[in-house]
Amino acid sequence: MPTAVPYHRESDSESDSGSEGPEAPSHDYAHRDDSPDSVQELDPIEFPDYFLEHNGRLFHSSLTAPYPLPVDTPEQERLNALNTLVKHMIGARYTTEGPVPQILAQEPDKRKQALDICHGTGKWVMEMAENFPHVLFTGVDIVPIATRYPLPNVTFEVGDIIEEFRWSDSAFDFVHARDIALSVRDYRTILPDVARVLRSGGVFFSGEWELKARHQLDSRQPAGGAFDDPCPLSRRFFQVVNAALESRGILTDVSHISGYLHDTGDFHHIQSSSMFIPVGGWHDDPRLADLGAKLLFVQTRFADSIKPLLRQMGNSEDFIERLTSDFVNEIGSVVGIVAAFHYVYAIRM
């Protein structure tokens, strides 16, 4: 990860917890190498170099990163909604329960540090930095789309995670990696660097949404037998999407990350869990219905954001529009469709 571009806070009197579109950057930027004392300001005219526009959508310009989705305002809105959704699902596990608040607890003689891989709009980093003001948070992503006004204990950097991490051994107490599966071709390739930059006893968190259609009746269907599929259009959508991703070398099965961590030999106390969230507001439980409504928005927006990739695969406009509209109509009307979120905690040996 040879290039890192920290975002610098411009004014203590201004705040911006949302995302900034790439159209009007007014950040102060800097190139930074492995030496913390080596910082050079980046001229604002270089900002557009991180972006490419194609057919009205904005993408990253990296020649190595496999990430296939746009990085423009509609996609940033999806990422922000996804962050809110996950916060309502497992937010307490970040701040009051489990190993994360324990590892980030204040110590008199040490400044704790945390790294967020693929920070996106940076909302998770900013929220955590507010909850843990004594911790230094670093976020890294391939494009600078986070807030213009990070908190004093936050640094956002531009870098490609498929390259070697620039940070020194044992630099962090906590490494957070959520929704990064589309940013790497093989999840296993980043784990050696994750292990290297985590100190002994440090915590790694992984959280990924499964790109697969599920229905709450699936477990009741006869094995190998014919059945009336309640969501065939959603299954077809994800089959096509996964085939397109795999054609770019992106492995889409995120259900085995705990096994990958075990295979490294660098982690112990590996705890994995899965949550199944309604898609749409059909659930009788008001809380789950609210989560489902949020997830419906996220998946609807995802269907739009994946269209450029489907075009690159040579699909016709008619096919793409039919595929995505059928998917959106089905998840918005069929009761019982759910999505799986797999997450893992692991402790560095």
Tab-separated table of C-alpha atoms in Angstrom:
chain	number	residue	atom	x	y	z
A	1	MET	CA	0.000	0.000	0.000
A	2	PRO	CA	2.536	2.590	-1.139
A	3	THR	CA	0.189	5.588	-1.312
A	4	ALA	CA	-1.728	6.806	1.704
A	5	VAL	CA	-3.630	10.070	1.717
A	6	PRO	CA	-4.713	11.286	5.145
A	7	TYR	CA	-7.673	13.623	5.304
A	8	HIS	CA	-7.008	16.545	7.639
A	9	ARG	CA	-9.613	18.310	9.750
A	10	GLU	CA	-10.106	21.809	8.374
A	11	SER	CA	-11.986	23.505	11.174
A	12	ASP	CA	-12.953	22.593	14.709
A	13	SER	CA	-16.013	24.825	14.371
A	14	GLU	CA	-17.543	22.818	11.524
A	15	SER	CA	-18.811	19.267	11.431
A	16	ASP	CA	-19.969	16.902	8.723
A	17	SER	CA	-20.883	13.372	9.685
A	18	GLY	CA	-22.177	12.488	6.226
A	19	SER	CA	-20.343	11.765	3.044
A	20	GLU	CA	-19.009	14.252	0.577
A	21	GLY	CA	-19.435	13.641	-3.097
A	22	PRO	CA	-16.344	13.846	-5.243
A	23	GLU	CA	-17.657	16.820	-7.186
A	24	ALA	CA	-16.577	19.509	-4.766
A	25	PRO	CA	-13.558	18.487	-2.699
A	26	SER	CA	-12.202	21.008	-0.255
A	27	HIS	CA	-10.082	18.645	1.799
A	28	ASP	CA	-6.493	19.092	2.781
A	29	TYR	CA	-4.706	15.937	1.636
A	30	ALA	CA	-1.252	14.550	1.996
A	31	HIS	CA	0.842	11.728	0.657
A	32	ARG	CA	2.338	9.672	3.458
A	33	ASP	CA	4.786	6.810	3.295
A	34	ASP	CA	5.683	4.396	6.100
A	35	SER	CA	7.371	7.155	8.071
A	36	PRO	CA	4.909	9.106	10.238
A	37	ASP	CA	7.045	12.211	9.752
A	38	SER	CA	6.905	12.060	5.955
A	39	VAL	CA	3.788	14.013	4.953
A	40	GLN	CA	3.337	16.029	1.774
A	41	GLU	CA	0.225	18.019	0.992
A	42	LEU	CA	-1.759	16.797	-2.008
A	43	ASP	CA	-2.856	19.523	-4.406
A	44	PRO	CA	-6.678	19.591	-4.750
A	45	ILE	CA	-6.326	19.399	-8.523
A	46	GLU	CA	-5.119	15.813	-8.056
A	47	PHE	CA	-8.392	14.781	-6.424
A	48	PRO	CA	-10.155	13.754	-9.672
A	49	ASP	CA	-7.328	11.304	-10.352
A	50	TYR	CA	-9.003	8.885	-7.933
A	51	PHE	CA	-12.217	8.746	-9.996
A	52	LEU	CA	-13.441	7.744	-13.442
A	53	GLU	CA	-16.848	8.604	-14.887
A	54	HIS	CA	-18.586	6.076	-17.105
A	55	ASN	CA	-22.157	6.218	-18.412
A	56	GLY	CA	-23.170	8.742	-15.782
A	57	ARG	CA	-21.761	6.812	-12.798
A	58	LEU	CA	-18.543	7.528	-10.889
A	59	PHE	CA	-16.038	4.724	-10.213
A	60	HIS	CA	-12.621	4.381	-8.615
A	61	SER	CA	-9.666	4.732	-10.980
A	62	SER	CA	-7.433	2.098	-9.382
A	63	LEU	CA	-5.825	-0.256	-11.881
A	64	THR	CA	-5.501	-3.045	-9.323
A	65	ALA	CA	-8.555	-2.913	-7.039
A	66	PRO	CA	-11.327	-5.301	-8.164
A	67	TYR	CA	-14.169	-3.362	-6.500
A	68	PRO	CA	-16.921	-3.292	-9.177
A	69	LEU	CA	-19.534	-0.868	-7.819
A	70	PRO	CA	-19.798	2.901	-8.313
A	71	VAL	CA	-18.548	5.264	-5.608
A	72	ASP	CA	-20.902	8.171	-6.312
A	73	THR	CA	-23.691	9.728	-4.262
A	74	PRO	CA	-26.360	7.031	-4.834
A	75	GLU	CA	-23.921	4.331	-3.786
A	76	GLN	CA	-22.740	6.373	-0.795
A	77	GLU	CA	-26.370	6.629	0.306
A	78	ARG	CA	-26.608	2.844	0.118
A	79	LEU	CA	-23.455	2.452	2.208
A	80	ASN	CA	-24.741	4.896	4.819
A	81	ALA	CA	-28.058	3.030	5.014
A	82	LEU	CA	-26.165	-0.232	5.348
A	83	ASN	CA	-24.110	1.196	8.202
A	84	THR	CA	-27.288	2.299	9.995
A	85	LEU	CA	-28.819	-1.124	9.459
A	86	VAL	CA	-25.838	-3.002	10.893
A	87	LYS	CA	-25.623	-0.556	13.795
A	88	HIS	CA	-29.213	-1.399	14.729
A	89	MET	CA	-28.470	-5.099	14.313
A	90	ILE	CA	-25.240	-5.454	16.294
A	91	GLY	CA	-24.312	-1.966	17.466
A	92	ALA	CA	-24.062	-2.924	21.127
A	93	ARG	CA	-21.403	-5.479	20.247
A	94	TYR	CA	-19.206	-2.593	19.116
A	95	THR	CA	-19.689	-0.348	22.132
A	96	THR	CA	-20.889	-2.189	25.248
A	97	GLU	CA	-20.685	-5.949	24.724
A	98	GLY	CA	-18.060	-8.492	23.756
A	99	PRO	CA	-14.347	-8.153	22.990
A	100	VAL	CA	-14.360	-4.821	21.133
A	101	PRO	CA	-15.152	-2.467	24.046
A	102	GLN	CA	-12.812	-4.527	26.196
A	103	ILE	CA	-9.868	-4.198	23.835
A	104	LEU	CA	-10.566	-0.479	23.306
A	105	ALA	CA	-10.894	0.299	27.017
A	106	GLN	CA	-8.747	3.208	28.106
A	107	GLU	CA	-5.383	2.445	29.688
A	108	PRO	CA	-3.316	5.066	31.499
A	109	ASP	CA	-0.018	4.421	29.711
A	110	LYS	CA	-1.146	3.488	26.206
A	111	ARG	CA	-3.052	5.112	23.337
A	112	LYS	CA	-5.166	2.430	21.701
A	113	GLN	CA	-5.401	2.301	17.901
A	114	ALA	CA	-8.002	0.826	15.536
A	115	LEU	CA	-8.022	0.269	11.768
A	116	ASP	CA	-11.101	0.152	9.533
A	117	ILE	CA	-10.467	-1.611	6.223
A	118	CYS	CA	-12.542	-0.211	3.332
A	119	HIS	CA	-14.146	2.565	5.383
A	120	GLY	CA	-16.482	3.724	2.610
A	121	THR	CA	-18.174	6.947	3.674
A	122	GLY	CA	-16.464	6.730	7.066
A	123	LYS	CA	-19.615	6.809	9.182
A	124	TRP	CA	-18.658	3.762	11.247
A	125	VAL	CA	-15.227	5.243	11.976
A	126	MET	CA	-16.700	8.572	13.035
A	127	GLU	CA	-19.311	6.961	15.269
A	128	MET	CA	-16.749	4.724	16.947
A	129	ALA	CA	-14.332	7.623	17.382
A	130	GLU	CA	-17.063	9.535	19.190
A	131	ASN	CA	-17.760	6.566	21.466
A	132	PHE	CA	-14.061	5.981	22.138
A	133	PRO	CA	-12.398	9.424	22.045
A	134	HIS	CA	-9.219	8.041	23.636
A	135	VAL	CA	-8.662	5.683	20.668
A	136	LEU	CA	-6.915	6.687	17.445
A	137	PHE	CA	-8.921	5.468	14.445
A	138	THR	CA	-7.563	5.035	10.928
A	139	GLY	CA	-9.747	4.270	7.921
A	140	VAL	CA	-8.428	3.213	4.527
A	141	ASP	CA	-10.200	2.934	1.173
A	142	ILE	CA	-9.457	3.302	-2.535
A	143	VAL	CA	-11.262	6.646	-2.910
A	144	PRO	CA	-11.560	9.690	-0.611
A	145	ILE	CA	-15.328	9.863	-0.040
A	146	ALA	CA	-15.437	10.199	3.755
A	147	THR	CA	-16.381	13.336	5.669
A	148	ARG	CA	-14.369	16.513	5.105
A	149	TYR	CA	-14.221	17.085	8.852
A	150	PRO	CA	-12.966	13.994	10.690
A	151	LEU	CA	-12.809	14.053	14.456
A	152	PRO	CA	-9.407	14.829	15.981
A	153	ASN	CA	-8.813	11.127	16.684
A	154	VAL	CA	-9.635	10.052	13.103
A	155	THR	CA	-7.483	9.794	9.986
A	156	PHE	CA	-8.823	8.649	6.627
A	157	GLU	CA	-6.327	7.398	4.078
A	158	VAL	CA	-6.432	6.350	0.441
A	159	GLY	CA	-4.859	2.985	-0.280
A	160	ASP	CA	-5.504	-0.369	-1.915
A	161	ILE	CA	-5.884	-3.201	0.595
A	162	ILE	CA	-4.825	-5.856	-1.890
A	163	GLU	CA	-1.328	-4.401	-1.651
A	164	GLU	CA	0.849	-4.899	1.412
A	165	PHE	CA	-0.402	-2.896	4.401
A	166	ARG	CA	1.905	0.033	5.098
A	167	TRP	CA	1.552	-0.125	8.884
A	168	SER	CA	4.156	-1.628	11.163
A	169	ASP	CA	3.843	-4.927	12.989
A	170	SER	CA	1.503	-4.941	16.011
A	171	ALA	CA	0.344	-1.383	15.268
A	172	PHE	CA	-3.347	-1.882	16.090
A	173	ASP	CA	-5.474	-3.167	18.936
A	174	PHE	CA	-8.537	-3.644	16.725
A	175	VAL	CA	-8.963	-4.256	12.993
A	176	HIS	CA	-12.470	-3.912	11.567
A	177	ALA	CA	-13.396	-5.262	8.117
A	178	ARG	CA	-17.045	-5.029	7.110
A	179	ASP	CA	-18.438	-5.344	3.590
A	180	ILE	CA	-15.005	-5.754	2.035
A	181	ALA	CA	-15.620	-8.977	0.089
A	182	LEU	CA	-16.048	-7.123	-3.211
A	183	SER	CA	-12.749	-5.290	-2.651
A	184	VAL	CA	-10.599	-8.434	-2.650
A	185	ARG	CA	-10.497	-11.357	-5.026
A	186	ASP	CA	-9.840	-13.875	-2.286
A	187	TYR	CA	-10.539	-12.948	1.333
A	188	ARG	CA	-7.728	-15.195	2.521
A	189	THR	CA	-5.083	-13.010	0.895
A	190	ILE	CA	-5.516	-10.111	3.334
A	191	LEU	CA	-5.414	-12.187	6.521
A	192	PRO	CA	-1.600	-12.385	6.812
A	193	ASP	CA	-1.418	-8.577	6.806
A	194	VAL	CA	-4.324	-8.335	9.256
A	195	ALA	CA	-2.488	-10.696	11.593
A	196	ARG	CA	0.774	-8.807	11.179
A	197	VAL	CA	-0.584	-5.357	12.071
A	198	LEU	CA	-2.625	-6.661	15.034
A	199	ARG	CA	-0.888	-6.858	18.367
A	200	SER	CA	-1.054	-10.051	20.388
A	201	GLY	CA	-4.440	-10.122	22.095
A	202	GLY	CA	-5.897	-7.692	19.549
A	203	VAL	CA	-9.335	-8.215	18.021
A	204	PHE	CA	-10.295	-8.753	14.387
A	205	PHE	CA	-13.914	-8.315	13.292
A	206	SER	CA	-15.296	-9.433	9.945
A	207	GLY	CA	-18.868	-8.832	8.793
A	208	GLU	CA	-20.231	-9.712	5.352
A	209	TRP	CA	-23.632	-9.890	3.684
A	210	GLU	CA	-24.275	-13.040	1.718
A	211	LEU	CA	-25.034	-12.469	-1.970
A	212	LYS	CA	-27.745	-15.073	-2.023
A	213	ALA	CA	-31.540	-15.157	-1.938
A	214	ARG	CA	-33.060	-16.994	1.008
A	215	HIS	CA	-36.608	-17.618	2.158
A	216	GLN	CA	-37.750	-18.548	5.642
A	217	LEU	CA	-39.418	-21.666	4.193
A	218	ASP	CA	-36.199	-22.974	2.601
A	219	SER	CA	-35.408	-25.300	5.512
A	220	ARG	CA	-38.835	-26.932	5.163
A	221	GLN	CA	-38.425	-27.868	1.522
A	222	PRO	CA	-37.777	-31.548	0.745
A	223	ALA	CA	-34.133	-32.285	0.026
A	224	GLY	CA	-33.651	-32.925	-3.671
A	225	GLY	CA	-37.362	-32.770	-4.370
A	226	ALA	CA	-39.368	-30.394	-6.489
A	227	PHE	CA	-40.987	-27.474	-4.694
A	228	ASP	CA	-42.755	-24.248	-5.448
A	229	ASP	CA	-39.933	-21.706	-5.077
A	230	PRO	CA	-41.310	-18.555	-3.380
A	231	CYS	CA	-38.519	-16.290	-4.691
A	232	PRO	CA	-37.183	-17.615	-8.020
A	233	LEU	CA	-36.506	-14.167	-9.473
A	234	SER	CA	-34.300	-13.174	-6.534
A	235	ARG	CA	-32.348	-16.409	-6.794
A	236	ARG	CA	-31.865	-15.813	-10.508
A	237	PHE	CA	-30.665	-12.256	-9.856
A	238	PHE	CA	-27.968	-13.377	-7.432
A	239	GLN	CA	-26.923	-16.249	-9.700
A	240	VAL	CA	-26.226	-13.766	-12.481
A	241	VAL	CA	-24.514	-11.294	-10.126
A	242	ASN	CA	-22.268	-13.949	-8.596
A	243	ALA	CA	-21.327	-15.280	-12.026
A	244	ALA	CA	-20.342	-11.754	-13.081
A	245	LEU	CA	-18.256	-11.241	-9.941
A	246	GLU	CA	-16.565	-14.609	-10.277
A	247	SER	CA	-15.701	-13.800	-13.892
A	248	ARG	CA	-13.643	-10.928	-12.456
A	249	GLY	CA	-11.947	-13.289	-10.027
A	250	ILE	CA	-13.943	-12.198	-6.965
A	251	LEU	CA	-14.844	-15.135	-4.705
A	252	THR	CA	-18.321	-14.446	-3.357
A	253	ASP	CA	-18.804	-17.120	-0.675
A	254	VAL	CA	-18.407	-15.284	2.648
A	255	SER	CA	-19.640	-18.077	4.902
A	256	HIS	CA	-16.192	-19.607	5.531
A	257	ILE	CA	-14.236	-16.664	6.945
A	258	SER	CA	-14.016	-18.240	10.394
A	259	GLY	CA	-12.390	-21.266	8.757
A	260	TYR	CA	-9.955	-19.044	6.893
A	261	LEU	CA	-8.964	-17.418	10.180
A	262	HIS	CA	-8.458	-20.798	11.806
A	263	ASP	CA	-6.286	-21.965	8.909
A	264	THR	CA	-3.856	-19.060	9.365
A	265	GLY	CA	-2.813	-20.335	12.776
A	266	ASP	CA	-2.590	-16.708	13.920
A	267	PHE	CA	-5.942	-16.429	15.718
A	268	HIS	CA	-7.812	-18.119	18.529
A	269	HIS	CA	-11.159	-17.729	20.297
A	270	ILE	CA	-12.766	-17.477	16.860
A	271	GLN	CA	-16.492	-16.869	17.277
A	272	SER	CA	-18.789	-16.796	14.251
A	273	SER	CA	-22.480	-15.937	14.060
A	274	SER	CA	-25.104	-15.392	11.382
A	275	MET	CA	-28.149	-13.154	11.432
A	276	PHE	CA	-31.100	-13.540	9.075
A	277	ILE	CA	-32.817	-10.224	8.426
A	278	PRO	CA	-36.176	-9.791	6.652
A	279	VAL	CA	-36.072	-8.088	3.272
A	280	GLY	CA	-39.050	-5.734	3.345
A	281	GLY	CA	-41.370	-4.692	6.150
A	282	TRP	CA	-43.384	-7.913	6.303
A	283	HIS	CA	-42.286	-9.173	9.736
A	284	ASP	CA	-44.717	-9.065	12.692
A	285	ASP	CA	-41.975	-7.822	15.023
A	286	PRO	CA	-41.853	-4.010	14.613
A	287	ARG	CA	-38.077	-3.924	15.095
A	288	LEU	CA	-37.469	-6.584	12.445
A	289	ALA	CA	-39.993	-4.935	10.149
A	290	ASP	CA	-38.044	-1.677	10.436
A	291	LEU	CA	-34.749	-3.459	9.733
A	292	GLY	CA	-36.409	-5.164	6.780
A	293	ALA	CA	-37.567	-1.863	5.324
A	294	LYS	CA	-34.000	-0.543	5.549
A	295	LEU	CA	-32.626	-3.682	3.934
A	296	LEU	CA	-35.183	-3.413	1.131
A	297	PHE	CA	-33.813	0.043	0.311
A	298	VAL	CA	-30.234	-1.273	0.428
A	299	GLN	CA	-30.942	-4.194	-1.896
A	300	THR	CA	-32.992	-2.063	-4.277
A	301	ARG	CA	-30.111	0.398	-4.548
A	302	PHE	CA	-27.654	-2.499	-4.960
A	303	ALA	CA	-29.655	-3.730	-7.953
A	304	ASP	CA	-29.106	-0.358	-9.602
A	305	SER	CA	-25.418	-0.158	-8.671
A	306	ILE	CA	-24.633	-3.593	-10.094
A	307	LYS	CA	-25.984	-2.723	-13.558
A	308	PRO	CA	-22.662	-1.365	-14.912
A	309	LEU	CA	-20.941	-4.654	-14.088
A	310	LEU	CA	-23.707	-6.617	-15.789
A	311	ARG	CA	-23.252	-4.444	-18.892
A	312	GLN	CA	-19.525	-5.151	-18.876
A	313	MET	CA	-20.359	-8.853	-18.965
A	314	GLY	CA	-22.076	-8.326	-22.323
A	315	ASN	CA	-25.690	-8.545	-21.157
A	316	SER	CA	-28.267	-6.575	-23.127
A	317	GLU	CA	-30.093	-3.611	-21.635
A	318	ASP	CA	-33.382	-5.472	-21.927
A	319	PHE	CA	-31.979	-8.433	-20.008
A	320	ILE	CA	-30.490	-6.236	-17.274
A	321	GLU	CA	-33.639	-4.170	-16.826
A	322	ARG	CA	-35.822	-7.254	-16.680
A	323	LEU	CA	-33.468	-9.042	-14.270
A	324	THR	CA	-33.185	-6.116	-11.850
A	325	SER	CA	-36.810	-4.994	-12.008
A	326	ASP	CA	-38.026	-8.564	-11.425
A	327	PHE	CA	-35.719	-8.789	-8.409
A	328	VAL	CA	-36.833	-5.451	-6.958
A	329	ASN	CA	-40.505	-6.244	-7.477
A	330	GLU	CA	-40.157	-9.657	-5.851
A	331	ILE	CA	-38.291	-8.528	-2.732
A	332	GLY	CA	-40.808	-5.714	-2.354
A	333	SER	CA	-43.838	-7.981	-2.486
A	334	VAL	CA	-43.009	-11.534	-1.357
A	335	VAL	CA	-43.363	-12.290	2.348
A	336	GLY	CA	-40.582	-14.351	3.892
A	337	ILE	CA	-37.471	-13.336	1.929
A	338	VAL	CA	-34.457	-12.925	4.214
A	339	ALA	CA	-30.780	-12.004	3.841
A	340	ALA	CA	-27.899	-13.485	5.818
A	341	PHE	CA	-25.212	-11.438	7.567
A	342	HIS	CA	-22.183	-13.459	8.702
A	343	TYR	CA	-19.844	-11.985	11.283
A	344	VAL	CA	-16.768	-13.228	13.101
A	345	TYR	CA	-14.646	-12.137	16.043
A	346	ALA	CA	-11.117	-13.482	16.424
A	347	ILE	CA	-8.300	-12.810	18.883
A	348	ARG	CA	-4.708	-12.467	17.677
A	349	MET	CA	-2.387	-15.011	19.266
